[in-house]
XYZ file of C-alpha atoms in Angstrom:
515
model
C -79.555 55.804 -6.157
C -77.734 56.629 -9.658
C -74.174 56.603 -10.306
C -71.553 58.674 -11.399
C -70.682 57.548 -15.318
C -66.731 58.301 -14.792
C -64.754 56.904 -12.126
C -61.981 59.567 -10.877
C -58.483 59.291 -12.090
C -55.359 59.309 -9.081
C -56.004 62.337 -7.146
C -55.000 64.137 -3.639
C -55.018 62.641 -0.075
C -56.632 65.798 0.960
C -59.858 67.452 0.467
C -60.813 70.894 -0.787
C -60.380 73.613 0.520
C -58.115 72.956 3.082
C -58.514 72.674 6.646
C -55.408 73.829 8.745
C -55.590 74.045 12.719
C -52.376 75.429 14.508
C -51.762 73.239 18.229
C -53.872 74.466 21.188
C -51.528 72.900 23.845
C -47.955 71.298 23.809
C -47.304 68.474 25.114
C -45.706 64.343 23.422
C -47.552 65.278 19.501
C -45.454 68.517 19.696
C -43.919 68.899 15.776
C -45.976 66.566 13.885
C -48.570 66.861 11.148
C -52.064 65.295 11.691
C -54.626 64.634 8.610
C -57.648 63.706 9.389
C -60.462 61.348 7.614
C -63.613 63.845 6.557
C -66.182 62.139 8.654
C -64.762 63.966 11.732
C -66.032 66.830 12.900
C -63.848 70.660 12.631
C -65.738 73.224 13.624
C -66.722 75.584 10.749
C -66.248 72.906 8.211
C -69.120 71.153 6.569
C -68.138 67.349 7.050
C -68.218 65.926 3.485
C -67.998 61.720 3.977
C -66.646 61.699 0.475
C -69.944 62.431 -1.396
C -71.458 65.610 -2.804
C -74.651 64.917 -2.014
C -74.085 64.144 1.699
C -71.667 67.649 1.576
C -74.283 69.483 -0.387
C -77.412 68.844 2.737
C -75.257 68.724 5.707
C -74.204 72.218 7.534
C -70.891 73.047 8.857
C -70.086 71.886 12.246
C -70.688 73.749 15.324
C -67.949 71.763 17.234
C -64.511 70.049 16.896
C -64.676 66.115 17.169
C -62.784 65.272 20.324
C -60.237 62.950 19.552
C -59.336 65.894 16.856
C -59.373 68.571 19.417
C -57.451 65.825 22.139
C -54.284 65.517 19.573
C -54.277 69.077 18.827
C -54.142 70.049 22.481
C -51.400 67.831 22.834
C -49.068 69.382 20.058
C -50.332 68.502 16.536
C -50.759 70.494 13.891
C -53.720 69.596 11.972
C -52.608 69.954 8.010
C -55.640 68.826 6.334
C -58.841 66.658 5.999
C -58.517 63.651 3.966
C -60.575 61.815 1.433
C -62.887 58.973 2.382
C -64.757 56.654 0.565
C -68.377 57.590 0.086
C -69.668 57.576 3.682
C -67.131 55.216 4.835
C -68.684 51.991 2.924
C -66.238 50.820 1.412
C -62.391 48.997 1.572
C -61.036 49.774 -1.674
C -60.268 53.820 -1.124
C -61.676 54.573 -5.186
C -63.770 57.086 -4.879
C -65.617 57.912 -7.755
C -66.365 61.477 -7.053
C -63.136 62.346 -6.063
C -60.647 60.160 -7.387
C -58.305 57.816 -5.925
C -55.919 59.003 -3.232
C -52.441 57.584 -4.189
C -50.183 55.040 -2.757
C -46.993 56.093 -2.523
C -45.379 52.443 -1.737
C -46.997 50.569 -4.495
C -47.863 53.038 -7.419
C -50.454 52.067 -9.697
C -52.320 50.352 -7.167
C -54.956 51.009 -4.483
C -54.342 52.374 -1.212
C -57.020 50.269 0.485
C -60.408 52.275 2.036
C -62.248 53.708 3.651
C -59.973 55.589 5.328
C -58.076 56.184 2.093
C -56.598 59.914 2.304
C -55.395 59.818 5.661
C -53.382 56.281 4.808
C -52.192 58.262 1.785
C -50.799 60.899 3.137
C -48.336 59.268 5.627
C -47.702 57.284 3.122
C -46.453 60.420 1.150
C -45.157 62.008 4.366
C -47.719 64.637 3.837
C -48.168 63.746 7.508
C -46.790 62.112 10.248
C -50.197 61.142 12.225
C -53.554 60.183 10.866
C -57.278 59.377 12.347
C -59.200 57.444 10.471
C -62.149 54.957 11.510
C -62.395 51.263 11.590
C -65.631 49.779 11.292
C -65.287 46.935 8.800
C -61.077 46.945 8.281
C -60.751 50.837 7.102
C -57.410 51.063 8.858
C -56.268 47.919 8.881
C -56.157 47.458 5.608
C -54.850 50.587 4.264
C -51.991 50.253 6.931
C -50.989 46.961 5.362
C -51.527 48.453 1.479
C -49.352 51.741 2.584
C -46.791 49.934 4.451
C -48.467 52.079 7.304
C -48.826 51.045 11.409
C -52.356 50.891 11.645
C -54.266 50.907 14.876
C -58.012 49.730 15.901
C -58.478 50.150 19.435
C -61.179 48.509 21.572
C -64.631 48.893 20.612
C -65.806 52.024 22.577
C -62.132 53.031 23.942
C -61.720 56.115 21.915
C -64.700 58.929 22.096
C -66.410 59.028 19.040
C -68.645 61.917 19.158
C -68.274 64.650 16.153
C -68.378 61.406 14.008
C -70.504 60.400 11.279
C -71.211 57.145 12.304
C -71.568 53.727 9.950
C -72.266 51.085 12.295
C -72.165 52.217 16.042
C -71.407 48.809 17.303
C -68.925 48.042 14.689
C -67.160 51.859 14.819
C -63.840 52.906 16.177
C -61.501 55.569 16.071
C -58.351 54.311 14.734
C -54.877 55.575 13.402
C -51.936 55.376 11.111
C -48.389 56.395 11.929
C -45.071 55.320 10.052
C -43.198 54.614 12.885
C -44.413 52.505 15.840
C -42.834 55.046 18.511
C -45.578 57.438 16.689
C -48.395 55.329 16.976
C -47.789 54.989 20.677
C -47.499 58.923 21.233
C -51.143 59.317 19.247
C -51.966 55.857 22.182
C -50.984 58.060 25.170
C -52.802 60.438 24.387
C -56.165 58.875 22.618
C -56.078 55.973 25.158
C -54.561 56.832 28.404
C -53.890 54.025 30.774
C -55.438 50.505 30.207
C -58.031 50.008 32.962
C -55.613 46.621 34.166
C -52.708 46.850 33.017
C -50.736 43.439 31.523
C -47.611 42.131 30.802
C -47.788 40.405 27.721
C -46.646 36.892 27.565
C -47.867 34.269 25.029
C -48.671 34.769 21.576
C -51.350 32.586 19.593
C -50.861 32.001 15.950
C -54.034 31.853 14.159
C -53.155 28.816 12.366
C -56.840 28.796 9.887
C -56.367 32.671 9.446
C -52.811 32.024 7.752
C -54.222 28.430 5.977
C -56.386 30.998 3.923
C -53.565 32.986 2.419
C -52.154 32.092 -0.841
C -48.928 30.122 -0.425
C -46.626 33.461 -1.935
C -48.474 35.527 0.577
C -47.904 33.074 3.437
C -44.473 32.721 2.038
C -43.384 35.863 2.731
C -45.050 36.599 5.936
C -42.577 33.918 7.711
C -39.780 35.469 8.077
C -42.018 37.907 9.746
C -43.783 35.368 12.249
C -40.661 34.354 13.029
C -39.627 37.693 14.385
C -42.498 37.893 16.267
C -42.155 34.806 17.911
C -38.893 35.504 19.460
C -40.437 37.849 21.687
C -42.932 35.839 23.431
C -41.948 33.113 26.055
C -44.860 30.806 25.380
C -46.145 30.586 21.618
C -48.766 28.102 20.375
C -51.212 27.782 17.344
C -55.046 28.013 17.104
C -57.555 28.069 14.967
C -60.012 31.146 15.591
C -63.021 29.906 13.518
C -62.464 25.750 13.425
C -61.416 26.134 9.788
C -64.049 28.290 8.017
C -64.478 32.074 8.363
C -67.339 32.408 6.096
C -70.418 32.074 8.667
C -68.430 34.774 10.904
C -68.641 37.371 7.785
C -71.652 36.388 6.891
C -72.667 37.514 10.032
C -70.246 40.687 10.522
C -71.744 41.791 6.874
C -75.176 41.236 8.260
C -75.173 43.238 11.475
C -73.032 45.927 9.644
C -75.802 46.582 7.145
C -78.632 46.078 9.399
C -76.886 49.223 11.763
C -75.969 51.420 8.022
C -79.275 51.178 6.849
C -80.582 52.783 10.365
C -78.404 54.932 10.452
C -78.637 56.587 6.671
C -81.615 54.801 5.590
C -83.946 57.726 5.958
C -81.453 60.386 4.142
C -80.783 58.238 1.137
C -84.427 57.704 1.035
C -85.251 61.764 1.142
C -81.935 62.094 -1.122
C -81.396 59.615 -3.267
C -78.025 60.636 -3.656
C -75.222 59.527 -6.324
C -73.130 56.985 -5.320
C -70.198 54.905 -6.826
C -69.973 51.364 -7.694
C -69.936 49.028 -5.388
C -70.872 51.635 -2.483
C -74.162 51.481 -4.789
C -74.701 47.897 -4.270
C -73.993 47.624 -0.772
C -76.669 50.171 0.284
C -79.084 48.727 -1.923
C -78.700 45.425 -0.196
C -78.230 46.616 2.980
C -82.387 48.027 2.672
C -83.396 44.527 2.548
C -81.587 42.818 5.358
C -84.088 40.547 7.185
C -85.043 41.045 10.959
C -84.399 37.189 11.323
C -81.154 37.247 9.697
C -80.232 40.020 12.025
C -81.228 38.016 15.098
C -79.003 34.529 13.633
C -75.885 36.759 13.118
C -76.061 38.296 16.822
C -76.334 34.731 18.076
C -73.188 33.947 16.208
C -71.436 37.475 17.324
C -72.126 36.486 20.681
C -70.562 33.093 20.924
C -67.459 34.609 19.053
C -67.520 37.028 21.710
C -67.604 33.938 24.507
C -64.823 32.429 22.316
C -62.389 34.975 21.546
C -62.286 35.959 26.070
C -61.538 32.352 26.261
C -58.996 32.031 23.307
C -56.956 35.654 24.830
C -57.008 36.156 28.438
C -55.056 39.029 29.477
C -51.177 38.695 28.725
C -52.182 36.860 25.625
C -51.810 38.181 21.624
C -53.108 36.491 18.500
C -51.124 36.974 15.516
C -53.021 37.027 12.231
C -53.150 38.230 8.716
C -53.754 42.006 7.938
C -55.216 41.367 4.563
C -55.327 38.380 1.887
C -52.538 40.047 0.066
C -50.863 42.958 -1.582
C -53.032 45.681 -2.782
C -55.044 45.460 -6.291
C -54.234 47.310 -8.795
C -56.398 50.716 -9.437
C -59.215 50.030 -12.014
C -59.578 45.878 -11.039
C -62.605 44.572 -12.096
C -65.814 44.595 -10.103
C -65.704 41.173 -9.693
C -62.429 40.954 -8.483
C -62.858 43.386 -6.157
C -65.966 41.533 -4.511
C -63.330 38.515 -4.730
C -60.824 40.001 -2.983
C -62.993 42.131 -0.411
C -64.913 38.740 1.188
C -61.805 37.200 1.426
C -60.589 40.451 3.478
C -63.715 40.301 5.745
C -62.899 36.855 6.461
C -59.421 38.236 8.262
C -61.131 41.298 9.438
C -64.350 40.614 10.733
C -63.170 38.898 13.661
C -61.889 41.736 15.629
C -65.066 43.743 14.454
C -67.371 41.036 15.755
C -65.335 40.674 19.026
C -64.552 44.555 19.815
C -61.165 43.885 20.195
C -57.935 45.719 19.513
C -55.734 45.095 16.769
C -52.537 46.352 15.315
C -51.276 46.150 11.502
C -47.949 45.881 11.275
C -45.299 46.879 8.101
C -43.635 43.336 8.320
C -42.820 42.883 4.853
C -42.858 43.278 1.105
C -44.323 40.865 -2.010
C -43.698 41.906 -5.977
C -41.841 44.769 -4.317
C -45.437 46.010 -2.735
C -45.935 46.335 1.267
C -47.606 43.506 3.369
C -49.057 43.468 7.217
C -49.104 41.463 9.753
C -51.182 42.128 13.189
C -51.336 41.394 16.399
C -54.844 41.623 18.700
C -55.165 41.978 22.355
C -57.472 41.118 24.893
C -60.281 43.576 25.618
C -58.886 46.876 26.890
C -55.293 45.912 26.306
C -54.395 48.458 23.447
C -51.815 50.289 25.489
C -50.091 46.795 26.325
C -50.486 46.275 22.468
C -48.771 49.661 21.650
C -46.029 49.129 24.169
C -45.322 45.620 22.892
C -45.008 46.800 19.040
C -42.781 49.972 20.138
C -40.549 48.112 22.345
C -39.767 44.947 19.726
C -38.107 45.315 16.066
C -41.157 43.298 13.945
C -40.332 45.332 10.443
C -38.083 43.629 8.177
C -35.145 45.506 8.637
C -33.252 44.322 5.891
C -32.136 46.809 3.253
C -30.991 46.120 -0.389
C -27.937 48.034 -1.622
C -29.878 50.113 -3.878
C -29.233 54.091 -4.573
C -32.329 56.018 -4.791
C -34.794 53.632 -4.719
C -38.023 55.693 -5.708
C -40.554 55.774 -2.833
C -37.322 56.328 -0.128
C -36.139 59.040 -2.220
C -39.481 60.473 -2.242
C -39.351 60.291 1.657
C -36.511 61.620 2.198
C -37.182 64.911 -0.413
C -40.429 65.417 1.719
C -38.974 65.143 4.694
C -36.029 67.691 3.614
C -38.656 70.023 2.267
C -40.682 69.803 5.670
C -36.608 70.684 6.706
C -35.923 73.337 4.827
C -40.068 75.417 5.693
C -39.270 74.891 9.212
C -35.761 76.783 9.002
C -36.575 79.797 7.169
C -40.073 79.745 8.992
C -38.087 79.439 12.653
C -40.695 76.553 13.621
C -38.102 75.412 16.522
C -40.520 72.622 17.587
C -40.398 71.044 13.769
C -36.551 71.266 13.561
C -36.142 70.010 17.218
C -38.657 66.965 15.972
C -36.457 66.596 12.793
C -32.864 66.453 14.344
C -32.136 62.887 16.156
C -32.246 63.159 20.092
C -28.717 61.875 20.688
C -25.421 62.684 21.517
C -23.728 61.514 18.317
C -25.652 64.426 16.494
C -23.610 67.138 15.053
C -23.983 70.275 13.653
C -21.110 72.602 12.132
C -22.121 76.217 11.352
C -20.290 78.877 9.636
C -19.424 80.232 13.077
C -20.254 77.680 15.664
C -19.807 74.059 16.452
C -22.361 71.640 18.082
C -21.991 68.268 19.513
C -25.031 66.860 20.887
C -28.779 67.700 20.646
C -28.806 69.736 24.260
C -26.312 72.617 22.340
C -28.700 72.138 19.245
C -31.460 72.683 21.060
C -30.349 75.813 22.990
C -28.435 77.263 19.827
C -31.855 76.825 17.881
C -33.806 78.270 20.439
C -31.702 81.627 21.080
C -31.563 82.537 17.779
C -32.692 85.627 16.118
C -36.000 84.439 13.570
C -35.279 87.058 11.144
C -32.688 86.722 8.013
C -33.469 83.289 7.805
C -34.691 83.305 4.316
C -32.811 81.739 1.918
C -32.590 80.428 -1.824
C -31.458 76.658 -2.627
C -29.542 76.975 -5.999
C -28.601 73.525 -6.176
C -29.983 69.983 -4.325
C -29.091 67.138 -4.798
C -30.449 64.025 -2.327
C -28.955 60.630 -2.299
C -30.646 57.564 -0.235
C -28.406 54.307 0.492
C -31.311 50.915 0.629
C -33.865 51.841 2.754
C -32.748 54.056 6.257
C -30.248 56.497 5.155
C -29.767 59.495 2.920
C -27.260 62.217 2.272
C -28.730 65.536 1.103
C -26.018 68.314 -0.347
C -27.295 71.499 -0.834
C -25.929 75.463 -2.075
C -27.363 78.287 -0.804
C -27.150 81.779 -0.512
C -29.369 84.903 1.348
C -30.849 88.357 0.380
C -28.066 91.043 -0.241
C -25.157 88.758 -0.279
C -23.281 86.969 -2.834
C -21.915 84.511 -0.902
C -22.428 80.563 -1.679
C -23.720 78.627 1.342
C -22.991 74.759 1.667
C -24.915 72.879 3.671
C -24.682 68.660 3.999
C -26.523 66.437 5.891
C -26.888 63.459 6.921
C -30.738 61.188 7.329
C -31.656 57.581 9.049
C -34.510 56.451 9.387
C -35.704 55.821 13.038
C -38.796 54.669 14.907
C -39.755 58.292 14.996
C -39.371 58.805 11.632
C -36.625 60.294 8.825
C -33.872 62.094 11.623
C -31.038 64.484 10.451
């Protein structure tokens, strides 16, 4: 296996070409943009795993991947395939065929693989919804790098077919939304019903998860622990793995490569295809895992297994860290990387050993970059998970009086933009998403006035869709700490010399930025 001599500068979330799918149904996903990680399935579409070589001697699919074609029929619009690291093996989202998808909430550093594109673009509001997979932590730890919700359901929960697979025992379907009312909708619909439902009552604090974080890291997850505590009538501590993580990833790292070298063994064999560092390494090593080794690390899966139904019963959540810390900065040495990667597998092999659900949470900042914290469930309690997150406040709210701070402001433009192509393009479902579902919502016209989003809605939906087209001559968008914006803009249409004004007023909401 040789390597590419030039690792990729900053590039796109999204692959090329693009891959657009309009909705096939309507129904709780109506108005928002999905991206989706490039080791799912669109029919037509040669699934590339973020490597030429595995793009170059694969054939386009024959069918849609069905959690793809499941959010689709339920309203999304699908705006694009995302970049991956090179067949998913990685945690570090530098690819180094294809660059390095951007963070928006902590330039200059990395936005955390493998599902690296799809965590990027929500990030950028290039999307409101993302799939992505989670075999080793490849949602949860882009969620906590992006400032992202993150989601890894139950082991087996989600249908996975019309996906290139890593580690079937280890792979899930998983998601990223910026709001938590989001990642609930993409639940309902992914998920359906847990097979028992719970109400959720004590919370464990996995007191040798947090012992592992440095003392700044653990520092500024408290205020954040706190909050979560308030919601739970009985909380205690624990420790998950009596003090010391390492035999668990140890393990997780030696099941993981004994399933990846099944699984791909043979093509890179027949290939030998170029990979990246790192990704290198790891498939070298995994072609040499021991049968014996293999059978020690299932014995020590299956007493965490025995463990972790004894530790959460249902009605019970463990509260952990999402990763070690903020994320590394793009270019960090190889060795640093390995660093920082086994002391993420510590944190996130657990749930990947135990096939339970788990949640990454935007709780927080450090050095002005975002930080999770997550909550797992009991086996088949992800719905009770998502309804637990959505119904309780567990971001830090708090918002400094600063004007235009850069990554808000480059929210809030998106979102405007995504504004301004729905109104001239009469896409009444976007605007209807965009405006906030309240009374108190306004909206003066040149000729009409409308209190509440019912008169909105039916104003919106009556009128004509031509002569909508217009030309901004002058923007200007102004965002107060972290959940509000003004944006003033002057306008004016084809065959008229007239000078619109138009001014409106954004907050940010569970649901996203809301005129």
């Amino acid at each position: 296996m040789t390597a590419p001599s030039v690792t990729k500068p900053v590039a796109s979330a999204f692959c090329s070409p693009s891959v657009t799918l309009a909705p096939t149904g309507s129904g709780v996903l109506d108005g928002l943009r999905l991206a989706v990680k490039d080791v799912f399935d669109v029919t037509g579409y040669v699934t590339g795993c973020g490597n030429p070589d595995w793009q170059r001697t694969h054939a386009a699919a024959t069918r849609t991947a069905s959690a793809v074609g499941s959010l689709l029929a339920a309203g999304a619009t699908l705006v694009g395939k995302t970049v991956t690291d090179e067949l998913a093996y990685s945690l570090s989202g530098e690819n180094a065929h294809y660059g390095t998808p951007a963070n928006p909430r902590a330039p200059g550093r990395i936005p955390g693989g493998s599902s690296s594109g799809s965590a990027s673009a929500v990030a950028a509001d290039l999307a409101d919804i993302a799939l992505g997979t989670d075999c080793g932590g490849s949602i949860r730890i882009p969620a906590s790098f992006c400032g992202l919700y993150g989601m890894r359901p139950t082991h087996g929960r989600v249908a996975s077919d019309g996906l290139v697979a890593l580690a079937s025992t280890f792979d899930t379907v998983g998601w990223f939304a910026g709001s938590a009312d989001h990642l609930r909708r993409v639940g309902t619909v992914l998920l359906g019903d847990d097979p028992a439902p719970v109400t959720l009552h004590t919370l464990l604090i996995a007191r040798d998860l947090f012992a592992q974080l440095d003392e700044s890291v653990l520092a500024a997850l408290q205020p954040a622990l706190a909050r979560v505590k308030n919601h739970f009538a009985t909380v205690a501590e624990v420790d998950v793995c009596n003090g010391d993580a390492t035999p668990l990833m140890r393990a997780f790292r030696t099941l993981q490569a004994a399933e990846i070298w099944a699984q791909h063994g043979q093509w890179i064999g027949q290939t030998v295809p170029s990979f990246g560092p790192g990704v290198r390494e790891r498939f070298d090593a995994a072609a040499l895992v021991d049968p014996a080794d293999v059978a020690q690390a299932q014995a020590v899966r299956d007493a965490l297994r025995q463990r972790m139904a004894h530790l959460l019963p249902p009605g019970t959540l463990l509260c952990l860290p999402s990763a070690p810390g903020i994320a590394p900065l793009i270019g960090a040495s190889a060795a640093s990387m390995e660093a920082f990667r086994s002391k993420a597998m510590q944190l996130l092999c657990i749930s990947g050993l135990a096939g339970l659900p788990q949640v990454s949470v935007p709780t927080t900042r450090l050095a002005d970059c975002p930080l999770g914290l997550s909550l797992m469930g009991s086996a088949q309690s992800d719905m009770a998970l998502l309804d637990c997150i959505a119904a309780h406040e567990l971001r830090d709210r708090a918002t400094p009086a600063s004007v235009n701070i850069p990554e808000v402001l480059a929210e809030v433009q998106a979102a405007f933009a995504r504004y301004e192509q729905a109104l001239v393009g009469n896409q009444v479902a976007v605007l209807d998403h965009l405006f906030l579902d309240s009374e108190d919502t306004v909206r003066y016209g040149a000729t009409e006035n409308l209190v509440g989003t019912a008169q909105i809605r039916a104003f919106r939906a009556s009128r004509p869709s031509t002569g909508l087209m217009r030309t901004l001559h002058r923007m200007v968008i102004t965002t107060f700490g972290r959940d509000a914006a003004t944006a003033c803009i002057e306008f004016s249409r084809a065959g008229s010399e007239r000078i619109g004004r138009q001014t409106q007023t954004w907050i940010r909401t569970d649901s996203g930025w809301k005129v």
